[in-house]
Amino acid sequence: MSLLTPPAWRVLCAVADIPDGGSRGFGPAPGGFIGLFAVRRGGLVFVYVNSCPHIGTPLDWTPDQFLSADGQRLVCATHGAEFGIEDGICVRGPCLGERLESVISEIKDGIVRVPWTAGL
Ligand code: FES
């Protein structure tokens, strides 16, 4: 890819498909192994790789559920680590100070998309 070639994009979903204040998971892209998840806060969407920095398990405890009961933190179902929604930094739990892998995303015409990256 040259600098003049736009990246290929993977469409995740419409912004409206993620409840405001909620989250949604996405399986791996074809050929990939690890999925993604997104959290919506109004017009903002934060996308992360669905792999806990503690031991690498997916975070969701049930499909599309990545948030604490009060909706203020991301939570890993395996050992309960809690992460900031906007920065993905672990603020409580066994991987304190470590960070979820964030994924660059953009919203275009109401659609959330991420650059196509092999394996994600
Ligand atoms: S795997 Fe996430 S807290 Fe242990």
mmCIF file of N, CA and C and ligand atoms in Angstrom:
data_model
loop_
_atom_site.group_PDB
_atom_site.id
_atom_site.type_symbol
_atom_site.label_atom_id
_atom_site.label_comp_id
_atom_site.label_asym_id
_atom_site.label_seq_id
_atom_site.Cartn_x
_atom_site.Cartn_y
_atom_site.Cartn_z
ATOM 1 N N MET A 1 0.845 -1.185 0.000
ATOM 2 C CA MET A 1 0.000 0.000 0.000
ATOM 3 C C MET A 1 0.884 1.240 0.000
ATOM 4 N N SER A 2 0.667 2.121 -0.944
ATOM 5 C CA SER A 2 1.439 3.354 -0.953
ATOM 6 C C SER A 2 0.781 4.365 -0.022
ATOM 7 N N LEU A 3 1.473 5.445 0.210
ATOM 8 C CA LEU A 3 0.918 6.476 1.085
ATOM 9 C C LEU A 3 -0.322 7.112 0.484
ATOM 10 N N LEU A 4 -0.495 6.974 -0.838
ATOM 11 C CA LEU A 4 -1.651 7.590 -1.486
ATOM 12 C C LEU A 4 -2.864 6.664 -1.530
ATOM 13 N N THR A 5 -2.659 5.415 -1.196
ATOM 14 C CA THR A 5 -3.755 4.457 -1.241
ATOM 15 C C THR A 5 -4.491 4.449 0.099
ATOM 16 N N PRO A 6 -5.786 4.702 0.088
ATOM 17 C CA PRO A 6 -6.501 4.660 1.363
ATOM 18 C C PRO A 6 -6.525 3.232 1.898
ATOM 19 N N PRO A 7 -6.600 3.082 3.220
ATOM 20 C CA PRO A 7 -6.633 1.726 3.773
ATOM 21 C C PRO A 7 -7.945 1.046 3.428
ATOM 22 N N ALA A 8 -7.900 -0.262 3.386
ATOM 23 C CA ALA A 8 -9.141 -1.013 3.264
ATOM 24 C C ALA A 8 -9.817 -0.990 4.628
ATOM 25 N N TRP A 9 -11.111 -0.923 4.628
ATOM 26 C CA TRP A 9 -11.849 -0.794 5.883
ATOM 27 C C TRP A 9 -12.691 -2.034 6.137
ATOM 28 N N ARG A 10 -12.794 -2.367 7.384
ATOM 29 C CA ARG A 10 -13.710 -3.409 7.816
ATOM 30 C C ARG A 10 -14.897 -2.713 8.481
ATOM 31 N N VAL A 11 -16.077 -2.930 7.942
ATOM 32 C CA VAL A 11 -17.289 -2.359 8.532
ATOM 33 C C VAL A 11 -17.687 -3.206 9.736
ATOM 34 N N LEU A 12 -17.876 -2.533 10.875
ATOM 35 C CA LEU A 12 -18.321 -3.256 12.071
ATOM 36 C C LEU A 12 -19.845 -3.255 12.166
ATOM 37 N N CYS A 13 -20.443 -2.070 12.154
ATOM 38 C CA CYS A 13 -21.905 -1.973 12.270
ATOM 39 C C CYS A 13 -22.292 -0.510 12.158
ATOM 40 N N ALA A 14 -23.582 -0.251 12.179
ATOM 41 C CA ALA A 14 -24.058 1.127 12.280
ATOM 42 C C ALA A 14 -23.890 1.588 13.726
ATOM 43 N N VAL A 15 -23.614 2.869 13.895
ATOM 44 C CA VAL A 15 -23.529 3.412 15.259
ATOM 45 C C VAL A 15 -24.800 3.064 16.021
ATOM 46 N N ALA A 16 -25.938 3.166 15.362
ATOM 47 C CA ALA A 16 -27.223 2.902 16.007
ATOM 48 C C ALA A 16 -27.375 1.454 16.463
ATOM 49 N N ASP A 17 -26.527 0.574 15.960
ATOM 50 C CA ASP A 17 -26.590 -0.834 16.385
ATOM 51 C C ASP A 17 -25.915 -1.061 17.737
ATOM 52 N N ILE A 18 -25.232 -0.041 18.227
ATOM 53 C CA ILE A 18 -24.630 -0.120 19.567
ATOM 54 C C ILE A 18 -25.466 0.787 20.466
ATOM 55 N N PRO A 19 -26.077 0.251 21.507
ATOM 56 C CA PRO A 19 -26.880 1.117 22.367
ATOM 57 C C PRO A 19 -26.020 2.212 22.987
ATOM 58 N N ASP A 20 -26.555 3.430 23.066
ATOM 59 C CA ASP A 20 -25.802 4.501 23.709
ATOM 60 C C ASP A 20 -25.547 4.101 25.164
ATOM 61 N N GLY A 21 -24.280 4.092 25.556
ATOM 62 C CA GLY A 21 -23.903 3.635 26.893
ATOM 63 C C GLY A 21 -23.674 2.141 26.957
ATOM 64 N N GLY A 22 -23.790 1.459 25.831
ATOM 65 C CA GLY A 22 -23.648 0.010 25.805
ATOM 66 C C GLY A 22 -22.451 -0.440 24.995
ATOM 67 N N SER A 23 -22.392 -1.735 24.759
ATOM 68 C CA SER A 23 -21.248 -2.328 24.075
ATOM 69 C C SER A 23 -21.713 -3.417 23.116
ATOM 70 N N ARG A 24 -20.806 -3.768 22.221
ATOM 71 C CA ARG A 24 -21.116 -4.820 21.259
ATOM 72 C C ARG A 24 -19.821 -5.511 20.842
ATOM 73 N N GLY A 25 -19.880 -6.821 20.715
ATOM 74 C CA GLY A 25 -18.714 -7.587 20.296
ATOM 75 C C GLY A 25 -18.782 -7.951 18.833
ATOM 76 N N PHE A 26 -17.597 -8.206 18.261
ATOM 77 C CA PHE A 26 -17.495 -8.586 16.855
ATOM 78 C C PHE A 26 -16.495 -9.730 16.745
ATOM 79 N N GLY A 27 -16.841 -10.727 15.992
ATOM 80 C CA GLY A 27 -15.942 -11.861 15.818
ATOM 81 C C GLY A 27 -14.714 -11.458 15.026
ATOM 82 N N PRO A 28 -13.753 -12.375 14.933
ATOM 83 C CA PRO A 28 -12.554 -12.078 14.152
ATOM 84 C C PRO A 28 -12.887 -11.873 12.679
ATOM 85 N N ALA A 29 -12.079 -11.091 12.026
ATOM 86 C CA ALA A 29 -12.205 -10.958 10.576
ATOM 87 C C ALA A 29 -11.819 -12.290 9.943
ATOM 88 N N PRO A 30 -12.249 -12.544 8.711
ATOM 89 C CA PRO A 30 -11.853 -13.785 8.048
ATOM 90 C C PRO A 30 -10.333 -13.966 8.099
ATOM 91 N N GLY A 31 -9.913 -15.140 8.527
ATOM 92 C CA GLY A 31 -8.490 -15.413 8.654
ATOM 93 C C GLY A 31 -7.900 -14.983 9.982
ATOM 94 N N GLY A 32 -8.702 -14.315 10.799
ATOM 95 C CA GLY A 32 -8.211 -13.844 12.086
ATOM 96 C C GLY A 32 -8.606 -14.769 13.215
ATOM 97 N N PHE A 33 -8.133 -14.451 14.399
ATOM 98 C CA PHE A 33 -8.392 -15.293 15.556
ATOM 99 C C PHE A 33 -9.020 -14.533 16.711
ATOM 100 N N ILE A 34 -8.818 -13.242 16.730
ATOM 101 C CA ILE A 34 -9.253 -12.461 17.888
ATOM 102 C C ILE A 34 -10.274 -11.427 17.427
ATOM 103 N N GLY A 35 -11.362 -11.334 18.159
ATOM 104 C CA GLY A 35 -12.407 -10.387 17.818
ATOM 105 C C GLY A 35 -12.147 -8.999 18.379
ATOM 106 N N LEU A 36 -13.101 -8.150 18.136
ATOM 107 C CA LEU A 36 -13.063 -6.769 18.607
ATOM 108 C C LEU A 36 -14.315 -6.499 19.422
ATOM 109 N N PHE A 37 -14.319 -5.406 20.150
ATOM 110 C CA PHE A 37 -15.560 -4.932 20.744
ATOM 111 C C PHE A 37 -15.567 -3.414 20.721
ATOM 112 N N ALA A 38 -16.760 -2.878 20.792
ATOM 113 C CA ALA A 38 -16.931 -1.429 20.731
ATOM 114 C C ALA A 38 -17.851 -0.986 21.850
ATOM 115 N N VAL A 39 -17.574 0.199 22.362
ATOM 116 C CA VAL A 39 -18.399 0.821 23.390
ATOM 117 C C VAL A 39 -18.811 2.182 22.863
ATOM 118 N N ARG A 40 -20.069 2.493 23.030
ATOM 119 C CA ARG A 40 -20.575 3.780 22.519
ATOM 120 C C ARG A 40 -20.899 4.714 23.676
ATOM 121 N N ARG A 41 -20.463 5.945 23.499
ATOM 122 C CA ARG A 41 -20.814 7.026 24.416
ATOM 123 C C ARG A 41 -21.312 8.183 23.561
ATOM 124 N N GLY A 42 -22.607 8.260 23.371
ATOM 125 C CA GLY A 42 -23.167 9.294 22.503
ATOM 126 C C GLY A 42 -22.669 9.103 21.087
ATOM 127 N N GLY A 43 -22.025 10.143 20.554
ATOM 128 C CA GLY A 43 -21.512 10.064 19.197
ATOM 129 C C GLY A 43 -20.112 9.479 19.101
ATOM 130 N N LEU A 44 -19.557 9.074 20.222
ATOM 131 C CA LEU A 44 -18.213 8.502 20.238
ATOM 132 C C LEU A 44 -18.293 6.993 20.354
ATOM 133 N N VAL A 45 -17.389 6.320 19.651
ATOM 134 C CA VAL A 45 -17.291 4.859 19.734
ATOM 135 C C VAL A 45 -15.828 4.504 19.978
ATOM 136 N N PHE A 46 -15.589 3.689 20.995
ATOM 137 C CA PHE A 46 -14.245 3.227 21.337
ATOM 138 C C PHE A 46 -14.159 1.751 20.971
ATOM 139 N N VAL A 47 -13.126 1.396 20.220
ATOM 140 C CA VAL A 47 -12.988 0.010 19.751
ATOM 141 C C VAL A 47 -11.690 -0.573 20.312
ATOM 142 N N TYR A 48 -11.799 -1.815 20.806
ATOM 143 C CA TYR A 48 -10.641 -2.523 21.377
ATOM 144 C C TYR A 48 -10.593 -3.942 20.844
ATOM 145 N N VAL A 49 -9.390 -4.497 20.897
ATOM 146 C CA VAL A 49 -9.210 -5.924 20.639
ATOM 147 C C VAL A 49 -9.779 -6.676 21.847
ATOM 148 N N ASN A 50 -10.543 -7.713 21.588
ATOM 149 C CA ASN A 50 -11.199 -8.447 22.666
ATOM 150 C C ASN A 50 -10.255 -9.478 23.277
ATOM 151 N N SER A 51 -9.245 -8.972 23.941
ATOM 152 C CA SER A 51 -8.238 -9.824 24.570
ATOM 153 C C SER A 51 -7.718 -9.109 25.812
ATOM 154 N N CYS A 52 -7.880 -9.737 26.951
ATOM 155 C CA CYS A 52 -7.458 -9.120 28.205
ATOM 156 C C CYS A 52 -5.934 -9.132 28.314
ATOM 157 N N PRO A 53 -5.321 -8.021 28.745
ATOM 158 C CA PRO A 53 -3.857 -8.013 28.882
ATOM 159 C C PRO A 53 -3.357 -8.934 29.993
ATOM 160 N N HIS A 54 -4.252 -9.455 30.830
ATOM 161 C CA HIS A 54 -3.810 -10.358 31.896
ATOM 162 C C HIS A 54 -3.334 -11.686 31.306
ATOM 163 N N ILE A 55 -4.247 -12.478 30.751
ATOM 164 C CA ILE A 55 -3.824 -13.746 30.131
ATOM 165 C C ILE A 55 -4.405 -13.947 28.740
ATOM 166 N N GLY A 56 -5.014 -12.918 28.196
ATOM 167 C CA GLY A 56 -5.404 -12.972 26.793
ATOM 168 C C GLY A 56 -6.772 -13.543 26.489
ATOM 169 N N THR A 57 -7.593 -13.773 27.488
ATOM 170 C CA THR A 57 -8.940 -14.288 27.209
ATOM 171 C C THR A 57 -9.846 -13.161 26.731
ATOM 172 N N PRO A 58 -10.939 -13.509 26.039
ATOM 173 C CA PRO A 58 -11.928 -12.487 25.694
ATOM 174 C C PRO A 58 -12.527 -11.894 26.967
ATOM 175 N N LEU A 59 -12.953 -10.656 26.897
ATOM 176 C CA LEU A 59 -13.456 -9.984 28.090
ATOM 177 C C LEU A 59 -14.925 -10.286 28.384
ATOM 178 N N ASP A 60 -15.721 -10.526 27.368
ATOM 179 C CA ASP A 60 -17.168 -10.560 27.575
ATOM 180 C C ASP A 60 -17.615 -11.775 28.385
ATOM 181 N N TRP A 61 -18.535 -11.533 29.293
ATOM 182 C CA TRP A 61 -19.088 -12.592 30.137
ATOM 183 C C TRP A 61 -20.314 -13.205 29.498
ATOM 184 N N THR A 62 -20.907 -12.518 28.585
ATOM 185 C CA THR A 62 -21.993 -13.022 27.755
ATOM 186 C C THR A 62 -21.959 -12.164 26.496
ATOM 187 N N PRO A 63 -22.498 -12.620 25.388
ATOM 188 C CA PRO A 63 -22.344 -11.849 24.152
ATOM 189 C C PRO A 63 -22.708 -10.365 24.319
ATOM 190 N N ASP A 64 -21.822 -9.521 23.845
ATOM 191 C CA ASP A 64 -22.014 -8.068 23.812
ATOM 192 C C ASP A 64 -21.960 -7.392 25.182
ATOM 193 N N GLN A 65 -21.583 -8.113 26.230
ATOM 194 C CA GLN A 65 -21.546 -7.519 27.572
ATOM 195 C C GLN A 65 -20.098 -7.329 28.016
ATOM 196 N N PHE A 66 -19.650 -6.082 27.996
ATOM 197 C CA PHE A 66 -18.267 -5.761 28.335
ATOM 198 C C PHE A 66 -18.182 -4.747 29.471
ATOM 199 N N LEU A 67 -19.322 -4.349 29.992
ATOM 200 C CA LEU A 67 -19.335 -3.237 30.940
ATOM 201 C C LEU A 67 -19.710 -3.671 32.348
ATOM 202 N N SER A 68 -19.252 -2.874 33.304
ATOM 203 C CA SER A 68 -19.646 -3.077 34.694
ATOM 204 C C SER A 68 -21.144 -2.779 34.834
ATOM 205 N N ALA A 69 -21.699 -3.163 35.960
ATOM 206 C CA ALA A 69 -23.137 -2.988 36.187
ATOM 207 C C ALA A 69 -23.550 -1.525 36.066
ATOM 208 N N ASP A 70 -22.670 -0.620 36.486
ATOM 209 C CA ASP A 70 -23.016 0.806 36.398
ATOM 210 C C ASP A 70 -22.620 1.420 35.055
ATOM 211 N N GLY A 71 -22.036 0.618 34.171
ATOM 212 C CA GLY A 71 -21.691 1.088 32.834
ATOM 213 C C GLY A 71 -20.497 2.010 32.774
ATOM 214 N N GLN A 72 -19.747 2.126 33.871
ATOM 215 C CA GLN A 72 -18.654 3.098 33.921
ATOM 216 C C GLN A 72 -17.278 2.513 33.631
ATOM 217 N N ARG A 73 -17.170 1.185 33.576
ATOM 218 C CA ARG A 73 -15.881 0.549 33.327
ATOM 219 C C ARG A 73 -16.077 -0.642 32.392
ATOM 220 N N LEU A 74 -15.006 -0.972 31.675
ATOM 221 C CA LEU A 74 -14.952 -2.242 30.957
ATOM 222 C C LEU A 74 -14.526 -3.296 31.965
ATOM 223 N N VAL A 75 -15.079 -4.495 31.857
ATOM 224 C CA VAL A 75 -14.781 -5.546 32.827
ATOM 225 C C VAL A 75 -14.414 -6.827 32.095
ATOM 226 N N CYS A 76 -13.362 -7.474 32.583
ATOM 227 C CA CYS A 76 -13.000 -8.792 32.061
ATOM 228 C C CYS A 76 -13.714 -9.855 32.887
ATOM 229 N N ALA A 77 -14.396 -10.749 32.211
ATOM 230 C CA ALA A 77 -15.189 -11.763 32.896
ATOM 231 C C ALA A 77 -14.331 -12.804 33.608
ATOM 232 N N THR A 78 -13.086 -12.982 33.170
ATOM 233 C CA THR A 78 -12.292 -14.085 33.710
ATOM 234 C C THR A 78 -11.865 -13.838 35.159
ATOM 235 N N HIS A 79 -11.237 -12.700 35.426
ATOM 236 C CA HIS A 79 -10.786 -12.424 36.795
ATOM 237 C C HIS A 79 -11.234 -11.052 37.280
ATOM 238 N N GLY A 80 -12.095 -10.404 36.552
ATOM 239 C CA GLY A 80 -12.699 -9.169 37.031
ATOM 240 C C GLY A 80 -11.900 -7.902 36.873
ATOM 241 N N ALA A 81 -10.846 -7.882 36.058
ATOM 242 C CA ALA A 81 -10.109 -6.638 35.850
ATOM 243 C C ALA A 81 -11.052 -5.572 35.295
ATOM 244 N N GLU A 82 -10.835 -4.338 35.728
ATOM 245 C CA GLU A 82 -11.650 -3.217 35.254
ATOM 246 C C GLU A 82 -10.761 -2.227 34.504
ATOM 247 N N PHE A 83 -11.303 -1.703 33.427
ATOM 248 C CA PHE A 83 -10.557 -0.818 32.526
ATOM 249 C C PHE A 83 -11.355 0.454 32.251
ATOM 250 N N GLY A 84 -10.642 1.542 32.058
ATOM 251 C CA GLY A 84 -11.289 2.773 31.640
ATOM 252 C C GLY A 84 -11.849 2.620 30.235
ATOM 253 N N ILE A 85 -13.024 3.176 30.012
ATOM 254 C CA ILE A 85 -13.666 3.051 28.701
ATOM 255 C C ILE A 85 -12.904 3.831 27.635
ATOM 256 N N GLU A 86 -12.441 5.007 27.978
ATOM 257 C CA GLU A 86 -11.839 5.868 26.957
ATOM 258 C C GLU A 86 -10.365 5.577 26.701
ATOM 259 N N ASP A 87 -9.670 5.013 27.687
ATOM 260 C CA ASP A 87 -8.231 4.772 27.482
ATOM 261 C C ASP A 87 -7.835 3.293 27.577
ATOM 262 N N GLY A 88 -8.734 2.438 28.040
ATOM 263 C CA GLY A 88 -8.444 1.007 28.114
ATOM 264 C C GLY A 88 -7.424 0.625 29.165
ATOM 265 N N ILE A 89 -7.108 1.523 30.071
ATOM 266 C CA ILE A 89 -6.115 1.221 31.111
ATOM 267 C C ILE A 89 -6.779 0.491 32.269
ATOM 268 N N CYS A 90 -6.130 -0.559 32.732
ATOM 269 C CA CYS A 90 -6.649 -1.328 33.861
ATOM 270 C C CYS A 90 -6.489 -0.500 35.132
ATOM 271 N N VAL A 91 -7.611 -0.274 35.817
ATOM 272 C CA VAL A 91 -7.601 0.523 37.042
ATOM 273 C C VAL A 91 -7.860 -0.335 38.270
ATOM 274 N N ARG A 92 -8.167 -1.623 38.037
ATOM 275 C CA ARG A 92 -8.416 -2.518 39.174
ATOM 276 C C ARG A 92 -8.286 -3.951 38.683
ATOM 277 N N GLY A 93 -7.578 -4.772 39.451
ATOM 278 C CA GLY A 93 -7.481 -6.174 39.086
ATOM 279 C C GLY A 93 -6.057 -6.625 38.844
ATOM 280 N N PRO A 94 -5.895 -7.830 38.323
ATOM 281 C CA PRO A 94 -4.569 -8.450 38.253
ATOM 282 C C PRO A 94 -3.631 -7.868 37.203
ATOM 283 N N CYS A 95 -4.117 -7.025 36.326
ATOM 284 C CA CYS A 95 -3.236 -6.418 35.316
ATOM 285 C C CYS A 95 -3.225 -4.897 35.465
ATOM 286 N N LEU A 96 -3.272 -4.463 36.703
ATOM 287 C CA LEU A 96 -3.307 -3.039 37.023
ATOM 288 C C LEU A 96 -2.252 -2.258 36.235
ATOM 289 N N GLY A 97 -2.691 -1.203 35.571
ATOM 290 C CA GLY A 97 -1.785 -0.354 34.808
ATOM 291 C C GLY A 97 -1.545 -0.797 33.379
ATOM 292 N N GLU A 98 -1.906 -2.045 33.072
ATOM 293 C CA GLU A 98 -1.758 -2.485 31.684
ATOM 294 C C GLU A 98 -2.937 -1.956 30.872
ATOM 295 N N ARG A 99 -2.850 -2.131 29.566
ATOM 296 C CA ARG A 99 -3.811 -1.461 28.691
ATOM 297 C C ARG A 99 -4.385 -2.429 27.663
ATOM 298 N N LEU A 100 -5.669 -2.310 27.433
ATOM 299 C CA LEU A 100 -6.282 -3.013 26.308
ATOM 300 C C LEU A 100 -5.705 -2.443 25.014
ATOM 301 N N GLU A 101 -5.696 -3.248 23.974
ATOM 302 C CA GLU A 101 -5.200 -2.773 22.680
ATOM 303 C C GLU A 101 -6.322 -2.023 21.970
ATOM 304 N N SER A 102 -6.157 -0.736 21.830
ATOM 305 C CA SER A 102 -7.191 0.054 21.154
ATOM 306 C C SER A 102 -7.033 -0.076 19.640
ATOM 307 N N VAL A 103 -8.119 0.123 18.948
ATOM 308 C CA VAL A 103 -8.143 0.009 17.492
ATOM 309 C C VAL A 103 -8.650 1.328 16.935
ATOM 310 N N ILE A 104 -7.913 1.883 16.014
ATOM 311 C CA ILE A 104 -8.357 3.114 15.357
ATOM 312 C C ILE A 104 -9.677 2.834 14.655
ATOM 313 N N SER A 105 -10.608 3.736 14.807
ATOM 314 C CA SER A 105 -11.892 3.561 14.129
ATOM 315 C C SER A 105 -12.358 4.908 13.613
ATOM 316 N N GLU A 106 -13.309 4.866 12.714
ATOM 317 C CA GLU A 106 -13.943 6.097 12.262
ATOM 318 C C GLU A 106 -15.412 5.823 12.014
ATOM 319 N N ILE A 107 -16.175 6.888 12.100
ATOM 320 C CA ILE A 107 -17.601 6.805 11.793
ATOM 321 C C ILE A 107 -17.811 7.573 10.501
ATOM 322 N N LYS A 108 -18.312 6.873 9.508
ATOM 323 C CA LYS A 108 -18.568 7.503 8.211
ATOM 324 C C LYS A 108 -19.992 7.170 7.805
ATOM 325 N N ASP A 109 -20.776 8.200 7.614
ATOM 326 C CA ASP A 109 -22.184 8.026 7.242
ATOM 327 C C ASP A 109 -22.914 7.113 8.223
ATOM 328 N N GLY A 110 -22.588 7.272 9.505
ATOM 329 C CA GLY A 110 -23.273 6.509 10.542
ATOM 330 C C GLY A 110 -22.807 5.078 10.691
ATOM 331 N N ILE A 111 -21.734 4.727 9.997
ATOM 332 C CA ILE A 111 -21.195 3.365 10.045
ATOM 333 C C ILE A 111 -19.845 3.373 10.754
ATOM 334 N N VAL A 112 -19.658 2.439 11.683
ATOM 335 C CA VAL A 112 -18.385 2.304 12.383
ATOM 336 C C VAL A 112 -17.502 1.365 11.588
ATOM 337 N N ARG A 113 -16.299 1.817 11.306
ATOM 338 C CA ARG A 113 -15.391 0.961 10.561
ATOM 339 C C ARG A 113 -13.975 1.112 11.095
ATOM 340 N N VAL A 114 -13.192 0.073 10.866
ATOM 341 C CA VAL A 114 -11.808 0.049 11.331
ATOM 342 C C VAL A 114 -10.918 -0.319 10.150
ATOM 343 N N PRO A 115 -9.671 0.146 10.163
ATOM 344 C CA PRO A 115 -8.764 -0.260 9.081
ATOM 345 C C PRO A 115 -8.610 -1.773 9.074
ATOM 346 N N TRP A 116 -8.566 -2.334 7.902
ATOM 347 C CA TRP A 116 -8.388 -3.769 7.785
ATOM 348 C C TRP A 116 -6.988 -4.135 8.236
ATOM 349 N N THR A 117 -6.911 -5.006 9.234
ATOM 350 C CA THR A 117 -5.627 -5.447 9.745
ATOM 351 C C THR A 117 -5.656 -6.948 9.826
ATOM 352 N N ALA A 118 -4.687 -7.586 9.244
ATOM 353 C CA ALA A 118 -4.647 -9.048 9.255
ATOM 354 C C ALA A 118 -4.709 -9.559 10.683
ATOM 355 N N GLY A 119 -5.581 -10.514 10.903
ATOM 356 C CA GLY A 119 -5.684 -11.135 12.218
ATOM 357 C C GLY A 119 -6.682 -10.498 13.143
ATOM 358 N N LEU A 120 -7.273 -9.380 12.769
ATOM 359 C CA LEU A 120 -8.259 -8.743 13.643
ATOM 360 C C LEU A 120 -9.610 -8.647 12.968
HETATM 361 S S1 FES B 1 -7.858 -12.670 32.009
HETATM 362 FE FE1 FES B 1 -8.773 -10.730 32.339
HETATM 363 S S2 FES B 1 -8.526 -10.371 34.428
HETATM 364 FE FE2 FES B 1 -7.555 -12.273 34.119
#
